[in-house]
CSV table of C-alpha atoms in Angstrom, one decimal:
chain,number,residue,atom,x,y,z
A,1,MET,CA,117.6,90.9,124.4
A,2,TRP,CA,115.0,93.6,124.3
A,3,GLU,CA,117.2,95.9,122.1
A,4,SER,CA,117.6,93.0,119.4
A,5,ILE,CA,113.9,92.4,119.6
A,6,CYS,CA,113.0,96.0,118.9
A,7,LEU,CA,115.6,96.1,116.1
A,8,THR,CA,114.0,93.0,114.6
A,9,LEU,CA,110.6,94.5,114.7
A,10,ALA,CA,111.8,97.7,113.2
A,11,ALA,CA,113.7,95.7,110.5
A,12,THR,CA,110.8,93.5,109.6
A,13,ALA,CA,108.4,96.6,109.6
A,14,GLY,CA,110.8,98.3,107.2
A,15,ASN,CA,111.1,95.3,104.9
A,16,ASN,CA,107.3,94.7,104.7
A,17,ILE,CA,106.1,98.2,104.5
A,18,GLY,CA,108.9,99.1,102.1
A,19,LYS,CA,107.7,96.4,99.7
A,20,VAL,CA,104.1,97.7,99.9
A,21,LEU,CA,105.3,101.2,99.0
A,22,GLN,CA,107.4,100.0,96.2
A,23,LYS,CA,104.4,98.1,94.8
A,24,LYS,CA,102.2,101.2,95.1
A,25,GLY,CA,104.8,103.2,93.3
A,26,THR,CA,105.2,100.8,90.4
A,27,ILE,CA,101.5,101.2,89.4
A,28,ILE,CA,102.4,104.3,87.3
A,29,LEU,CA,105.9,103.2,86.4
A,30,PRO,CA,107.2,101.3,83.3
A,31,PRO,CA,108.8,97.9,83.8
A,32,LEU,CA,112.2,98.1,85.5
A,33,SER,CA,115.1,98.1,83.1
A,34,LEU,CA,118.7,99.4,82.9
A,35,LYS,CA,117.7,102.3,80.7
A,36,LEU,CA,118.7,105.7,82.3
A,37,LYS,CA,115.3,107.2,81.6
A,38,VAL,CA,113.6,104.3,83.4
A,39,ILE,CA,116.0,104.4,86.4
A,40,ARG,CA,115.4,108.1,86.7
A,41,ALA,CA,111.6,107.6,86.7
A,42,TYR,CA,111.9,105.1,89.6
A,43,ALA,CA,114.4,107.3,91.5
A,44,VAL,CA,112.0,110.4,91.5
A,45,ASN,CA,109.0,108.4,92.3
A,46,LYS,CA,108.4,109.2,96.0
A,47,PRO,CA,106.6,106.1,97.1
A,48,TRP,CA,109.0,103.7,95.3
A,49,ALA,CA,112.1,105.6,96.5
A,50,LEU,CA,110.9,105.7,100.1
A,51,GLY,CA,110.0,102.0,100.1
A,52,PHE,CA,113.3,101.1,98.6
A,53,LEU,CA,115.2,103.0,101.3
A,54,MET,CA,113.0,101.4,104.0
A,55,ASP,CA,113.7,98.0,102.6
A,56,ILE,CA,117.4,98.5,102.6
A,57,PHE,CA,117.4,100.1,106.1
A,58,GLY,CA,115.3,97.1,107.3
A,59,ALA,CA,117.9,94.7,106.0
A,60,LEU,CA,120.7,96.6,107.8
A,61,LEU,CA,118.7,96.6,111.1
A,62,MET,CA,118.1,92.8,110.7
A,63,LEU,CA,121.9,92.2,110.4
A,64,ARG,CA,122.4,94.3,113.5
A,65,ALA,CA,119.8,92.3,115.4
A,66,LEU,CA,121.3,89.0,114.3
A,67,SER,CA,124.8,90.3,115.6
A,68,LEU,CA,123.2,90.8,119.1
A,69,ALA,CA,120.7,88.0,119.7
A,70,PRO,CA,120.4,84.3,118.8
A,71,VAL,CA,118.9,83.5,115.5
A,72,SER,CA,116.3,81.3,117.3
A,73,VAL,CA,114.9,84.5,118.9
A,74,VAL,CA,115.4,86.8,115.9
A,75,GLN,CA,113.7,84.6,113.2
A,76,PRO,CA,110.4,84.0,115.1
A,77,VAL,CA,110.0,87.6,115.9
A,78,SER,CA,110.6,88.5,112.3
A,79,GLY,CA,107.4,86.7,111.6
A,80,CYS,CA,105.5,89.6,113.3
A,81,GLY,CA,106.2,91.6,110.1
A,82,LEU,CA,103.0,90.3,108.7
A,83,ALA,CA,101.1,91.7,111.7
A,84,ILE,CA,102.8,95.1,111.4
A,85,LEU,CA,102.0,95.1,107.7
A,86,SER,CA,98.4,94.4,108.4
A,87,VAL,CA,98.1,97.3,110.9
A,88,PHE,CA,99.8,99.6,108.3
A,89,SER,CA,97.5,98.5,105.6
A,90,HIS,CA,94.5,99.2,107.8
A,91,PHE,CA,95.4,102.7,108.8
A,92,TYR,CA,97.3,103.9,105.7
A,93,LEU,CA,95.9,102.0,102.8
A,94,LYS,CA,92.4,101.9,104.5
A,95,GLU,CA,92.0,98.1,104.1
A,96,VAL,CA,89.1,96.6,106.1
A,97,MET,CA,90.3,94.0,108.6
A,98,ASN,CA,88.2,91.1,110.1
A,99,VAL,CA,88.1,89.8,113.6
A,100,PHE,CA,90.7,87.0,112.8
A,101,ASP,CA,93.2,89.6,111.7
A,102,TRP,CA,93.0,91.4,114.9
A,103,ILE,CA,93.3,88.1,116.9
A,104,GLY,CA,96.3,87.2,114.9
A,105,ILE,CA,98.0,90.6,115.5
A,106,THR,CA,97.3,90.3,119.2
A,107,MET,CA,98.7,86.8,119.4
A,108,ALA,CA,101.8,87.8,117.5
A,109,GLY,CA,102.3,90.8,119.8
A,110,ILE,CA,101.9,88.7,122.9
A,111,GLY,CA,104.2,86.0,121.5
A,112,THR,CA,106.8,88.6,120.8
A,113,ILE,CA,106.6,89.8,124.5
A,114,GLY,CA,106.9,86.2,125.6
A,115,VAL,CA,110.1,85.7,123.5
A,116,GLY,CA,111.5,88.8,124.9
A,117,ALA,CA,110.7,87.9,128.6
A,118,GLY,CA,111.9,84.3,128.2
A,119,GLY,CA,115.0,84.8,126.0
A,120,GLU,CA,118.4,84.9,127.6
A,121,GLU,CA,121.8,86.2,126.6
A,122,GLN,CA,124.0,83.3,125.3
A,123,VAL,CA,127.7,82.8,125.0
A,124,ALA,CA,128.5,81.9,121.4
A,125,SER,CA,129.6,78.2,121.3
A,126,LEU,CA,132.4,76.9,119.3
A,127,ILE,CA,131.5,76.2,115.6
A,128,SER,CA,133.6,75.3,112.6
A,129,VAL,CA,133.5,75.9,108.9
A,130,PHE,CA,132.6,72.2,108.6
A,131,GLN,CA,129.3,72.9,110.3
A,132,LEU,CA,128.4,75.3,107.6
A,133,LEU,CA,129.2,72.7,105.0
A,134,TRP,CA,127.2,70.1,107.0
A,135,LEU,CA,124.3,72.4,107.2
A,136,ALA,CA,124.5,73.0,103.4
A,137,LEU,CA,124.4,69.3,102.8
A,138,VAL,CA,121.3,68.8,105.0
A,139,VAL,CA,119.5,71.6,103.2
A,140,ALA,CA,120.5,70.1,99.8
A,141,PHE,CA,119.3,66.7,100.8
A,142,LEU,CA,116.1,68.2,102.0
A,143,PHE,CA,115.6,69.9,98.7
A,144,VAL,CA,116.3,66.7,96.8
A,145,LEU,CA,113.5,64.9,98.7
A,146,LEU,CA,111.1,67.8,98.3
A,147,ASN,CA,111.8,68.2,94.5
A,148,ALA,CA,111.5,64.4,94.0
A,149,TRP,CA,108.2,64.5,95.8
A,150,LEU,CA,107.1,67.5,93.6
A,151,HIS,CA,108.3,65.6,90.4
A,152,ILE,CA,106.1,62.6,91.3
A,153,TYR,CA,103.1,64.8,91.8
A,154,LYS,CA,103.7,66.7,88.6
A,155,ARG,CA,104.0,63.4,86.6
A,156,GLN,CA,100.7,62.2,88.2
A,157,ARG,CA,99.0,65.4,87.3
A,158,ARG,CA,100.2,65.1,83.6
A,159,GLU,CA,99.1,61.6,83.4
A,160,GLN,CA,95.6,62.4,84.7
A,161,GLU,CA,95.6,65.5,82.5
A,162,LEU,CA,94.7,67.8,85.4
A,163,MET,CA,95.3,71.6,84.9
A,164,GLU,CA,95.0,72.8,88.5
A,165,TYR,CA,97.9,72.5,90.9
A,166,GLU,CA,97.7,69.9,93.7
A,167,VAL,CA,97.8,71.1,97.2
A,168,VAL,CA,100.9,69.2,97.7
A,169,GLU,CA,102.7,71.2,95.1
A,170,GLU,CA,101.7,74.4,96.8
A,171,ILE,CA,102.9,73.1,100.2
A,172,ILE,CA,106.3,72.0,98.7
A,173,TYR,CA,107.0,75.4,97.1
A,174,GLY,CA,106.0,77.1,100.4
A,175,LEU,CA,108.2,74.9,102.4
A,176,GLU,CA,111.2,75.3,100.1
A,177,SER,CA,110.9,79.2,100.2
A,178,GLY,CA,110.5,79.2,103.9
A,179,VAL,CA,113.5,77.0,104.5
A,180,LEU,CA,115.6,79.2,102.4
A,181,PHE,CA,114.4,82.4,104.2
A,182,GLY,CA,115.3,80.7,107.6
A,183,MET,CA,118.7,79.6,106.3
A,184,ALA,CA,119.5,83.2,105.2
A,185,SER,CA,119.2,84.4,108.9
A,186,VAL,CA,121.2,81.4,110.1
A,187,VAL,CA,124.1,81.9,107.7
A,188,SER,CA,124.2,85.6,108.4
A,189,LYS,CA,124.4,84.9,112.0
A,190,MET,CA,127.3,82.4,111.4
A,191,GLY,CA,129.4,85.2,110.0
A,192,PHE,CA,129.3,87.1,113.2
A,193,VAL,CA,129.9,84.0,115.3
A,194,PHE,CA,133.0,83.2,113.3
A,195,VAL,CA,134.4,86.7,113.9
A,196,GLU,CA,133.7,86.5,117.6
A,197,GLN,CA,135.8,83.2,117.6
A,198,GLY,CA,138.8,85.0,116.1
A,199,PHE,CA,138.3,84.1,112.4
A,200,SER,CA,139.0,86.6,109.7
A,201,ALA,CA,136.5,89.5,109.3
A,202,MET,CA,136.0,88.4,105.7
A,203,PHE,CA,133.6,85.8,106.9
A,204,ILE,CA,130.9,88.4,107.6
A,205,PRO,CA,130.7,89.6,103.9
A,206,MET,CA,131.1,86.1,102.7
A,207,CYS,CA,128.1,84.7,104.9
A,208,ILE,CA,126.1,87.8,104.0
A,209,SER,CA,126.6,87.1,100.3
A,210,ILE,CA,125.5,83.5,100.9
A,211,SER,CA,122.5,84.8,102.8
A,212,ILE,CA,121.5,87.1,100.0
A,213,CYS,CA,121.7,84.1,97.6
A,214,CYS,CA,119.5,82.0,99.9
A,215,SER,CA,116.9,84.9,100.1
A,216,GLY,CA,116.9,85.4,96.3
A,217,THR,CA,116.3,81.7,95.7
A,218,GLY,CA,113.6,81.7,98.3
A,219,PHE,CA,111.8,84.5,96.5
A,220,PHE,CA,112.1,82.5,93.3
A,221,TYR,CA,110.4,79.4,94.8
A,222,GLN,CA,107.8,81.5,96.5
A,223,THR,CA,107.0,83.3,93.2
A,224,ARG,CA,106.7,80.1,91.4
A,225,GLY,CA,104.2,78.8,94.0
A,226,LEU,CA,102.2,82.0,94.0
A,227,LYS,CA,102.0,82.1,90.3
A,228,HIS,CA,100.0,78.9,89.9
A,229,GLY,CA,99.0,77.9,93.4
A,230,ARG,CA,96.9,79.5,96.1
A,231,ALA,CA,98.6,82.3,98.0
A,232,ILE,CA,97.0,81.2,101.3
A,233,VAL,CA,98.8,77.8,101.2
A,234,VAL,CA,102.2,79.0,99.9
A,235,SER,CA,102.4,81.9,102.3
A,236,THR,CA,101.4,79.9,105.4
A,237,CYS,CA,103.9,77.1,104.6
A,238,ALA,CA,106.6,79.7,103.9
A,239,ALA,CA,106.1,81.6,107.1
A,240,VAL,CA,105.9,78.5,109.5
A,241,ALA,CA,108.9,76.8,107.7
A,242,SER,CA,111.0,80.1,108.1
A,243,ILE,CA,110.4,80.2,111.8
A,244,VAL,CA,111.0,76.5,112.3
A,245,THR,CA,114.2,76.5,110.3
A,246,GLY,CA,115.6,79.4,112.1
A,247,VAL,CA,114.9,77.9,115.5
A,248,VAL,CA,116.2,74.3,114.7
A,249,ALA,CA,119.2,75.4,112.6
A,250,GLY,CA,120.1,77.9,115.2
A,251,MET,CA,120.1,75.2,118.0
A,252,PHE,CA,121.8,72.4,116.1
A,253,ALA,CA,124.2,74.3,113.9
A,254,LEU,CA,125.0,77.3,116.2
A,255,GLY,CA,124.7,75.6,119.5
A,256,GLU,CA,121.9,77.9,120.8
A,257,LYS,CA,120.1,76.7,123.8
A,258,LEU,CA,116.8,77.1,125.5
A,259,PRO,CA,116.7,79.3,128.7
A,260,THR,CA,117.9,77.5,131.9
A,261,SER,CA,115.1,78.6,134.0
A,262,PRO,CA,111.8,76.7,133.6
A,263,SER,CA,109.7,79.9,133.5
A,264,GLY,CA,112.0,81.4,130.8
A,265,ARG,CA,111.8,78.2,128.8
A,266,LEU,CA,107.9,78.2,129.1
A,267,LEU,CA,107.7,81.8,128.0
A,268,LEU,CA,110.0,81.3,125.1
A,269,LEU,CA,108.1,78.2,123.8
A,270,LEU,CA,104.7,79.9,124.3
A,271,GLY,CA,106.1,83.0,122.4
A,272,TRP,CA,107.2,80.8,119.5
A,273,LEU,CA,103.8,79.1,119.4
A,274,LEU,CA,101.8,82.3,119.6
A,275,ILE,CA,103.8,84.0,116.9
A,276,MET,CA,103.2,81.0,114.5
A,277,LEU,CA,99.6,80.8,115.3
A,278,GLY,CA,99.2,84.5,114.9
A,279,VAL,CA,100.9,84.4,111.5
A,280,VAL,CA,98.8,81.5,110.3
A,281,LEU,CA,95.6,83.3,111.4
A,282,LEU,CA,96.6,86.5,109.4
A,283,VAL,CA,97.2,84.5,106.3
A,284,THR,CA,94.0,82.4,106.6
A,285,SER,CA,91.7,85.0,108.0
A,286,SER,CA,89.7,85.6,104.8
A,287,ARG,CA,88.9,81.9,104.5
A,288,LEU,CA,88.2,81.4,108.2
A,289,ILE,CA,85.7,84.2,108.2
A,290,ARG,CA,83.6,82.4,105.8
A,291,HIS,CA,83.0,79.6,108.3
A,292,LEU,CA,81.5,82.0,110.9
A,293,PRO,CA,77.7,82.0,111.4
A,294,ARG,CA,75.9,84.1,108.8
A,295,SER,CA,74.4,86.4,111.3
A,296,PHE,CA,77.7,87.2,112.9
A,297,ARG,CA,79.3,87.7,109.6
A,298,ARG,CA,76.5,90.2,108.6
A,299,SER,CA,76.7,92.2,111.8
A,300,ARG,CA,80.5,92.4,111.5
A,301,GLN,CA,80.2,93.4,107.9
A,302,THR,CA,77.7,96.1,108.7
A,303,SER,CA,79.9,97.6,111.5
A,304,LEU,CA,83.0,97.5,109.2
A,305,GLU,CA,81.1,99.2,106.4
A,306,ARG,CA,79.8,101.8,108.7
A,307,GLY,CA,83.3,102.6,110.0
A,308,PHE,CA,84.6,102.6,106.4
A,309,SER,CA,81.8,105.0,105.3
A,310,ILE,CA,82.7,107.4,108.2
A,311,ARG,CA,86.4,107.4,107.1
A,312,ARG,CA,85.4,107.9,103.5
A,313,THR,CA,83.0,110.7,104.3
A,314,ALA,CA,85.8,112.4,106.4
A,315,SER,CA,88.2,112.1,103.5
A,316,HIS,CA,85.7,113.6,101.1
A,317,VAL,CA,85.1,116.5,103.5
A,318,GLN,CA,88.8,117.2,103.6
A,319,LYS,CA,89.1,117.0,99.7
A,320,ASP,CA,86.0,119.3,99.2
A,321,THR,CA,87.9,122.2,101.0
A,322,ASN,CA,89.6,122.8,97.7
A,323,PRO,CA,87.2,125.0,95.6
A,324,SER,CA,88.9,124.3,92.3
A,325,ALA,CA,88.4,120.5,92.6
A,326,VAL,CA,84.6,120.9,93.2
A,327,ILE,CA,81.8,120.7,90.5
A,328,GLN,CA,78.3,121.5,92.0
A,329,ALA,CA,75.7,118.9,91.4
A,330,ALA,CA,73.3,121.5,90.0
A,331,THR,CA,75.9,122.7,87.5
A,332,LEU,CA,76.7,119.2,86.4
A,333,HIS,CA,73.0,118.4,86.0
A,334,HIS,CA,72.5,121.6,83.9
A,335,LEU,CA,75.5,120.6,81.7
A,336,LEU,CA,74.0,117.2,81.1
A,337,THR,CA,70.4,118.2,80.4
A,338,THR,CA,71.1,121.3,78.2
A,339,PRO,CA,72.0,119.5,75.0
A,340,SER,CA,69.0,117.3,75.2
A,341,LYS,CA,66.7,120.4,75.6
A,342,GLU,CA,68.3,122.0,72.5
A,343,LYS,CA,67.7,119.0,70.4
A,344,ASP,CA,64.0,119.0,71.5
């Protein structure tokens, strides 16, 4: 169980950090296309290439984790990727974090320990291909309901001539993307379970292909929500829906069960709850910090700015060790004032 949890943490860290590095690399790159010159530019860009490799490696580690542990354990732990990304952004990208960020990271970490301590090795229960079809029908029915709800609110918005998105629309896009992300893990796990039951090994690539389609469609819905809606609402709904979908579908479709011992069951449930609360805190921290007393916010801001200025000063000291990159202040002042004196 601990091996699969460590693999999941490494996988989600690779996925999240890899996307940040790819985003950082694309700042100086042209839009991606199939032109050989553009592809070569992406391949030789170190941040983008490293991020791409980390993303692929993370996906492979996630598949390995799903082959070893129940999806009801792997999917909640994968929600800690946001906590790992926050720590990476703080130390590598020098982003300032508030008190709620650190609380969320702590809660996600404690929740992961609880899931690892409470989880149990499980014997794969018998499932059939019809369960995969039944699961697809349930998800399709859920999407019909959500899209019908979305259509009603869009029509009301057009009738009232409102330009801004309603919060319900943001929630629906977040839920749809989160459900698809959770289903991607469940379908991948199904491929390994089918092979364990003696089915053809072709079920693994088939289920992985379906999983990739689910993830791609989930990114499409998430992008639609992020384009017009608020990222805080869409991201929170997507993260929670992904965890809940993985747990519920893993138990009902794959026959996964809660631990037999009361203490293990309690630790697992507390772990799920702490991970979800930690993810929600990380997503909503910037908004929650505004509701703190002004004096507390001012003291926190002062301490954070002091720490940031110390890091910034240290980085400048390191950069100033290169003489070719330094222009003395007196020389710069002389260059700026000389032309004015000549004119006088």
